């Protein structure tokens, strides 16, 4: 028998509160620091309103930006933890993560983060971290597209370095096997439920031809398309994703409702119409993940609840707290001593 809605609500509230404590993959909470939603209530009470306002303005100008901001938070947290290392430009000893394979010609939304930071520096100088801006902006981007809301635990500080190699090696790639993707999530302290729920963020946004071309032409090295890809959907994709060229051509990750945060992503997977290999393998390569795909395709409320919980959990990956790190004045560069 399915649990009652009231039980689910209580369970999710308890789960959300339990993951507010910062953690490092594998356990332990570093220096004992922890994150909590009220962190700026006294030092910068307008912080979240400022972030929300600028995200809304950017979204009105370009709806695609919502997915881009969520992706920035994800790509930041998977490398050295949620410390805004992704936002640093190359300078001196810093090799920017923006140059990595997952981010080059792909990661975007940095100008929106710059605008938020500039406004916050005017309101309350050197108080709100760039890492927290990413966390809040990803929540607001989810809400503005019709997805769930959640209280964002806050109190992260910004790193003084970046890891180009970490960005290349720790962020799951579109053509990874299911086991490789799951392993990369588990290294961050996330599990298979988090993997499937967070993949649901692909209900909005776009991907480039180069990210899924192999599914159309040579999925298994036999010059044949991916057999799990619906033939009619494949035919549509072939028109704008040629065997060579057109690498930057954009395609909706969810062609049914590409700017609405809903559960059509999972319904598309059941129809063989997931765009990326990393999407479709959730259904075809693991029984537990396939069951979760079916569950979320049938029940958007369960998906929304788990997505919120998993976003909080991801946002708590190895944050810098207390006296570690710094509060950058400019998200693109470390402070001058």
XYZ file of C-alpha atoms in Angstrom:
337
model
C 0.000 0.000 0.000
C 1.334 3.439 -0.940
C 2.170 5.728 2.006
C -0.290 8.518 2.661
C 0.398 12.026 1.409
C 0.631 13.318 4.976
C 3.224 10.704 5.855
C 5.240 11.585 2.778
C 5.096 15.271 3.677
C 6.348 14.626 7.213
C 9.038 12.275 5.899
C 10.322 14.844 3.412
C 10.396 17.577 6.061
C 12.419 15.351 8.358
C 14.739 14.379 5.519
C 15.275 17.985 4.521
C 16.104 19.030 8.057
C 18.470 16.108 8.548
C 20.663 16.983 5.579
C 21.269 20.602 6.540
C 24.468 19.490 8.222
C 27.388 19.809 5.861
C 29.183 16.635 4.964
C 32.127 15.322 3.081
C 31.691 12.321 0.798
C 32.305 9.264 2.895
C 31.117 10.895 6.114
C 32.302 13.463 8.598
C 31.467 17.139 8.623
C 34.881 18.683 8.326
C 35.465 21.305 10.987
C 32.040 20.898 12.515
C 30.554 23.742 10.499
C 27.009 23.420 9.263
C 24.635 25.194 6.954
C 21.244 26.617 7.845
C 18.621 28.625 5.926
C 18.668 31.605 8.311
C 22.407 32.250 7.941
C 21.946 35.752 6.420
C 18.810 36.769 8.303
C 20.715 39.406 10.287
C 23.843 40.079 8.222
C 22.039 40.458 4.871
C 18.274 40.011 5.245
C 17.548 41.029 1.631
C 19.982 38.496 0.148
C 17.489 35.912 -1.066
C 15.090 38.551 -2.398
C 17.914 40.105 -4.422
C 18.883 36.741 -5.932
C 15.259 35.930 -6.741
C 14.681 39.277 -8.429
C 17.722 39.046 -10.698
C 17.029 35.409 -11.612
C 13.463 36.412 -12.534
C 14.735 39.268 -14.712
C 17.214 36.968 -16.479
C 14.529 34.311 -16.997
C 12.117 36.840 -18.522
C 14.833 37.768 -20.995
C 15.872 34.173 -21.767
C 13.984 31.176 -20.290
C 16.927 28.885 -21.064
C 18.918 30.556 -18.281
C 17.053 28.624 -15.561
C 18.513 25.292 -16.642
C 21.943 26.902 -17.085
C 21.984 28.174 -13.491
C 20.939 24.793 -12.067
C 23.721 23.174 -14.086
C 26.315 25.630 -12.725
C 25.465 24.567 -9.176
C 25.708 20.880 -10.119
C 29.032 21.271 -11.943
C 30.408 23.308 -9.046
C 29.411 20.868 -6.307
C 30.880 17.823 -8.076
C 34.364 19.384 -8.056
C 35.922 20.120 -4.655
C 32.453 20.535 -3.153
C 30.033 23.465 -3.349
C 32.639 26.218 -3.122
C 32.147 28.319 -6.296
C 35.449 27.040 -7.717
C 33.714 26.795 -11.111
C 33.230 30.571 -11.223
C 36.941 31.422 -11.086
C 38.578 32.624 -14.291
C 42.102 31.500 -15.164
C 44.756 33.687 -13.544
C 48.182 33.101 -12.068
C 48.203 29.588 -10.625
C 44.484 29.028 -11.256
C 43.471 26.956 -14.282
C 39.765 27.648 -14.640
C 37.250 24.802 -14.524
C 35.437 26.656 -17.290
C 38.019 25.161 -19.672
C 37.178 21.540 -18.830
C 35.450 19.232 -21.289
C 32.093 19.315 -19.429
C 32.112 23.141 -19.264
C 33.912 24.455 -22.353
C 31.451 26.039 -24.841
C 28.686 24.733 -22.597
C 28.571 26.185 -19.064
C 26.787 29.525 -19.095
C 24.993 31.993 -16.852
C 28.144 33.509 -15.364
C 26.986 37.043 -16.194
C 23.810 36.503 -14.146
C 25.907 35.407 -11.169
C 28.079 38.504 -11.658
C 24.995 40.731 -11.598
C 23.693 39.071 -8.431
C 27.072 39.411 -6.725
C 27.367 43.079 -7.685
C 23.930 43.818 -6.223
C 24.717 41.927 -3.031
C 28.051 43.716 -2.613
C 26.173 47.039 -2.705
C 23.587 45.803 -0.198
C 25.952 44.065 2.240
C 29.633 44.068 1.205
C 31.656 40.858 1.467
C 28.907 38.973 3.259
C 27.158 36.585 0.850
C 29.364 33.952 -0.765
C 29.358 33.093 -4.450
C 28.781 29.455 -3.472
C 25.570 30.418 -1.675
C 24.487 32.530 -4.655
C 24.719 29.414 -6.847
C 22.659 27.394 -4.373
C 19.923 30.022 -4.069
C 19.830 30.748 -7.811
C 19.400 27.048 -8.628
C 16.427 26.829 -6.269
C 14.872 29.993 -7.715
C 15.438 28.696 -11.250
C 13.560 25.518 -10.360
C 10.647 27.434 -8.863
C 10.321 29.944 -11.692
C 9.925 27.122 -14.225
C 7.169 25.463 -12.206
C 9.182 23.105 -10.026
C 9.321 22.601 -6.258
C 10.695 25.022 -3.707
C 12.810 24.286 -0.644
C 14.679 26.087 2.085
C 18.308 26.429 1.016
C 20.817 25.753 3.811
C 23.349 28.592 3.708
C 26.747 29.511 5.110
C 29.105 28.194 2.419
C 32.318 30.061 1.785
C 34.262 30.405 -1.459
C 37.363 28.495 -2.457
C 40.699 30.111 -3.219
C 41.430 27.662 -6.012
C 39.959 25.523 -8.768
C 40.527 22.027 -10.144
C 40.540 21.656 -13.913
C 41.443 17.967 -13.598
C 38.670 17.421 -11.071
C 36.174 18.993 -13.436
C 37.311 16.682 -16.229
C 37.232 13.568 -14.065
C 34.348 13.921 -11.594
C 31.423 15.343 -13.574
C 29.354 12.610 -15.288
C 29.437 12.775 -19.084
C 26.499 12.220 -21.479
C 28.084 9.100 -22.969
C 29.182 7.487 -19.692
C 27.896 4.037 -18.786
C 25.270 3.800 -16.082
C 27.789 2.338 -13.640
C 30.289 5.136 -14.260
C 27.604 7.762 -13.656
C 26.412 6.056 -10.467
C 29.989 5.696 -9.224
C 30.614 9.418 -9.740
C 27.470 10.247 -7.770
C 28.368 7.846 -4.962
C 31.825 9.413 -4.647
C 29.996 12.617 -3.700
C 27.913 10.894 -1.048
C 24.861 10.700 -3.322
C 22.928 7.502 -4.076
C 20.881 6.006 -6.900
C 17.712 7.812 -5.763
C 19.559 11.140 -5.918
C 20.923 10.216 -9.356
C 17.483 9.596 -10.855
C 15.807 12.555 -9.138
C 18.550 15.045 -10.031
C 18.611 13.774 -13.621
C 15.035 14.995 -13.706
C 16.402 18.530 -13.957
C 16.706 17.650 -17.645
C 13.009 18.404 -17.828
C 14.236 21.892 -18.829
C 17.178 23.094 -20.873
C 19.066 22.147 -23.994
C 21.914 19.938 -25.113
C 24.262 20.113 -28.068
C 24.397 17.720 -31.021
C 27.926 16.722 -30.048
C 26.619 15.387 -26.717
C 24.399 12.682 -28.240
C 25.639 12.203 -31.824
C 26.996 8.730 -31.069
C 23.460 7.542 -30.245
C 22.372 8.378 -33.774
C 25.251 6.941 -35.751
C 27.554 4.660 -33.791
C 26.335 3.827 -30.296
C 28.229 0.563 -29.817
C 31.017 0.895 -32.358
C 29.032 -0.977 -35.011
C 27.906 2.046 -37.071
C 24.348 1.506 -35.832
C 22.067 3.822 -33.830
C 21.201 3.150 -30.203
C 18.469 0.459 -30.272
C 16.837 2.030 -27.182
C 16.218 5.267 -29.118
C 12.722 5.548 -30.597
C 13.127 5.448 -34.439
C 10.730 8.309 -35.131
C 12.450 10.498 -32.541
C 15.847 9.532 -33.978
C 14.661 10.578 -37.437
C 13.758 14.030 -36.104
C 17.159 14.416 -34.467
C 19.041 13.329 -37.603
C 17.717 16.342 -39.480
C 19.709 18.794 -37.353
C 22.492 16.613 -35.967
C 24.534 15.418 -38.949
C 27.285 12.818 -38.814
C 29.821 15.653 -38.929
C 29.381 19.377 -38.331
C 26.625 21.102 -36.414
C 28.284 20.310 -33.079
C 26.739 23.339 -31.345
C 23.199 22.831 -32.664
C 20.846 22.877 -29.680
C 18.070 20.402 -28.869
C 15.537 20.377 -26.055
C 16.286 17.793 -23.367
C 12.524 17.437 -22.910
C 10.864 18.089 -26.268
C 7.313 17.944 -24.825
C 7.545 20.814 -22.300
C 11.087 22.208 -22.664
C 10.695 25.267 -20.424
C 8.377 23.775 -17.782
C 9.720 21.891 -14.791
C 7.531 18.765 -14.709
C 7.832 14.982 -14.962
C 7.658 14.676 -18.771
C 11.381 13.919 -18.756
C 10.574 10.555 -17.178
C 7.595 9.948 -19.458
C 9.878 10.563 -22.432
C 12.332 7.953 -21.153
C 9.526 5.372 -21.021
C 8.779 6.152 -24.689
C 12.437 5.750 -25.729
C 12.732 9.483 -26.263
C 15.432 10.498 -23.823
C 17.940 12.716 -25.609
C 21.204 11.757 -23.927
C 22.597 8.294 -23.382
C 23.006 9.239 -19.700
C 19.249 9.862 -19.590
C 18.048 6.697 -21.312
C 20.319 4.324 -19.361
C 18.353 5.185 -16.223
C 15.603 3.033 -17.731
C 17.578 0.399 -19.621
C 20.609 -0.514 -17.506
C 19.471 -0.837 -13.889
C 16.308 -2.281 -12.381
C 16.189 0.028 -9.362
C 16.678 3.192 -11.402
C 14.128 1.981 -13.966
C 11.577 1.553 -11.198
C 12.251 5.086 -9.999
C 11.805 6.397 -13.552
C 8.392 4.706 -13.712
C 7.426 6.037 -10.290
C 8.319 9.641 -11.146
C 6.640 9.363 -14.560
C 3.416 8.401 -12.790
C 3.643 10.764 -9.818
C 5.029 14.268 -10.263
C 4.502 15.049 -6.571
C 6.874 12.269 -5.519
C 9.424 13.496 -8.066
C 9.185 17.086 -6.816
C 9.596 15.996 -3.181
C 12.642 13.871 -3.931
C 14.182 16.470 -6.234
C 14.048 19.082 -3.462
C 15.562 16.658 -0.967
C 18.337 15.631 -3.376
C 19.155 19.241 -4.267
C 19.669 20.054 -0.581
C 21.827 16.947 -0.219
C 23.921 17.855 -3.276
C 24.252 21.440 -2.055
C 25.836 20.144 1.146
C 28.772 18.398 -0.530
C 31.970 19.434 1.267
C 31.205 23.119 1.859
C 33.823 25.446 3.249
C 32.529 26.865 6.519
C 33.809 28.794 9.511
C 37.171 30.363 8.711
C 37.957 28.153 5.712
C 37.928 29.769 2.305
C 36.763 33.361 1.890
C 33.850 35.537 0.796
C 34.905 36.717 -2.658
C 34.219 40.307 -3.650
C 34.128 39.219 -7.292
C 33.050 35.658 -8.091
C 35.544 35.415 -10.962
C 38.687 35.895 -8.888
C 40.042 35.325 -5.417
C 40.467 38.281 -3.091
C 43.787 40.076 -2.919
C 45.423 39.580 0.460
